[in-house]
PDB file of C-alpha atoms in Angstrom:
ATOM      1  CA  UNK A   1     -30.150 103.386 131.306  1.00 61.00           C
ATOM      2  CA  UNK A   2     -26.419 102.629 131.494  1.00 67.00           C
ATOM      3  CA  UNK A   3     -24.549 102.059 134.965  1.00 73.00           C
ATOM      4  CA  UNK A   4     -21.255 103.589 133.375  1.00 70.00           C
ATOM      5  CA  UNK A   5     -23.187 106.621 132.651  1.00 66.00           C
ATOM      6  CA  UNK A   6     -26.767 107.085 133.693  1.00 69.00           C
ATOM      7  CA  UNK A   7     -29.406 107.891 132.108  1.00 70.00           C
ATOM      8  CA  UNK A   8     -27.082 109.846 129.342  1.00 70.00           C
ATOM      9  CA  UNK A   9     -24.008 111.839 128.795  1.00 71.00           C
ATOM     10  CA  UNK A  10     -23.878 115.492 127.935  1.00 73.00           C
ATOM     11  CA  UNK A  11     -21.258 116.384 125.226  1.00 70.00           C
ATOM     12  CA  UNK A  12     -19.677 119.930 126.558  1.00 73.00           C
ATOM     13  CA  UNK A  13     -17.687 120.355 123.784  1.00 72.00           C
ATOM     14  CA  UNK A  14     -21.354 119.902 121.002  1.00 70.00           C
ATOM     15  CA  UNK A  15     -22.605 122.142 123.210  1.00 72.00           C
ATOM     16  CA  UNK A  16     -19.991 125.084 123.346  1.00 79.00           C
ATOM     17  CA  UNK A  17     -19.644 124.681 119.489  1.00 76.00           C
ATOM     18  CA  UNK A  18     -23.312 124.589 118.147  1.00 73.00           C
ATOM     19  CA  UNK A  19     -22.795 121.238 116.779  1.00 61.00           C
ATOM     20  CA  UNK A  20     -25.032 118.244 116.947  1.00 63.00           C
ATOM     21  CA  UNK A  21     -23.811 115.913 119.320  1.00 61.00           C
ATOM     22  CA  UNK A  22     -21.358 113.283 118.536  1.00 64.00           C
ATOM     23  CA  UNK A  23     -22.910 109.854 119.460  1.00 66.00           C
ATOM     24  CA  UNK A  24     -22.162 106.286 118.743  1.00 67.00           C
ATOM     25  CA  UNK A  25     -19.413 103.110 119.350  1.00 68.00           C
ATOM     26  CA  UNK A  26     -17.254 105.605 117.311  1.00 66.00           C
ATOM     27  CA  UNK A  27     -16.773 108.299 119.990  1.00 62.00           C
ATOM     28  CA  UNK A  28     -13.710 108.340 122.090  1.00 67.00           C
ATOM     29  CA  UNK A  29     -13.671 111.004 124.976  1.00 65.00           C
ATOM     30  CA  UNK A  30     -10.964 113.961 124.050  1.00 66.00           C
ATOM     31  CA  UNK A  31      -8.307 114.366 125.810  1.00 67.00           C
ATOM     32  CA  UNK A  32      -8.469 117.172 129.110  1.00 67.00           C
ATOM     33  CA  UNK A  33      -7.144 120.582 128.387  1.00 66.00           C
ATOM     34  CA  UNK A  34      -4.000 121.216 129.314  1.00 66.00           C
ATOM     35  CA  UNK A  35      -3.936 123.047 133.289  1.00 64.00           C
ATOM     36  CA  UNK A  36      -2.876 126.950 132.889  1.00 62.00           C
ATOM     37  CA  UNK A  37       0.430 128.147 132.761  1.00 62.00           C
ATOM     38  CA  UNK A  38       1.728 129.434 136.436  1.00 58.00           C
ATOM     39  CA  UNK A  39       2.792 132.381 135.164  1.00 58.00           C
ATOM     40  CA  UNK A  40      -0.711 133.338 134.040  1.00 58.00           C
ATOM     41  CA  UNK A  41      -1.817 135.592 136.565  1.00 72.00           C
ATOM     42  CA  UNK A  42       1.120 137.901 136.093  1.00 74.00           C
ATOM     43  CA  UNK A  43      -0.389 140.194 134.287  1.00 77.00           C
ATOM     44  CA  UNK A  44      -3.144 140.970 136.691  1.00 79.00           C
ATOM     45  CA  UNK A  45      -0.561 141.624 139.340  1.00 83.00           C
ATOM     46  CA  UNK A  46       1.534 144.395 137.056  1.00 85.00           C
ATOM     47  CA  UNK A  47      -1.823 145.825 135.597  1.00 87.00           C
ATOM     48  CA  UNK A  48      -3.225 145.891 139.723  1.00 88.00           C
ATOM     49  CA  UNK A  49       0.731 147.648 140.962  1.00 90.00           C
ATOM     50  CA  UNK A  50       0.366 150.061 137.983  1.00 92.00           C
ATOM     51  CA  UNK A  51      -3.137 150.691 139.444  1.00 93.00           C
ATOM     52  CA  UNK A  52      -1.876 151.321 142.610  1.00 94.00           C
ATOM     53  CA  UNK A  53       0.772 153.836 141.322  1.00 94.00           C
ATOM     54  CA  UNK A  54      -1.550 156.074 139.369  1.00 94.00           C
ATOM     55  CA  UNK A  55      -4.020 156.490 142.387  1.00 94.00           C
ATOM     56  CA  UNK A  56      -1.061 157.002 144.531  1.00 94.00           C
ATOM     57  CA  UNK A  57      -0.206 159.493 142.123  1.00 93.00           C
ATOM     58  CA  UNK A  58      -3.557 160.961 142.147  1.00 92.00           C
ATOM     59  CA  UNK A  59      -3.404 161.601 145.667  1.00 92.00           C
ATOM     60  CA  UNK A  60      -0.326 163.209 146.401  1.00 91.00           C
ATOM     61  CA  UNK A  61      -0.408 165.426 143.860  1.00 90.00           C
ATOM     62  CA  UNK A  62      -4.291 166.445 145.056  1.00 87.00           C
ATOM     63  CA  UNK A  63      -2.246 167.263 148.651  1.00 84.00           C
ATOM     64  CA  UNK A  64       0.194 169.485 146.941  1.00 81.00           C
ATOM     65  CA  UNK A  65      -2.567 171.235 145.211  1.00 79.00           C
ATOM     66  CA  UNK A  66      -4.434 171.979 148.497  1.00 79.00           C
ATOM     67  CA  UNK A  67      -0.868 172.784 150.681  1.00 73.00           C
ATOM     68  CA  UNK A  68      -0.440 175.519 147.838  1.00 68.00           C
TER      69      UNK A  68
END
């Protein structure tokens, strides 16, 4: 048992890749992954508006059809 740590560490990245954990006085912790770009979540926003469009699209022309 370790106060810094517990009773053990768990090595995310060993366990993501299939690899045996890395262990030892050798192992430094890796550096955190960079945070996501702001401009990520653009692309849900156009793909959700183009969405919106075509069932827009859907509807009116389903109102012409029946006015007919």
């Amino acid at each position: 048992r370790d106060d810094a740590a517990g009773y053990g560490v768990l090595d995310a990245a060993a366990a993501v890749r299939g690899g045996p954990p890395r262990t030892g006085p050798g192992v430094r912790a890796e550096a955190p992954a960079p945070p996501a770009s702001a401009g990520a979540p653009v692309g849900w926003i156009v793909a959700g508006g183009v969405a919106v469009l075509v069932v827009l699209g859907a509807v009116i022309g389903m109102r012409r059809r029946a006015a007919r």
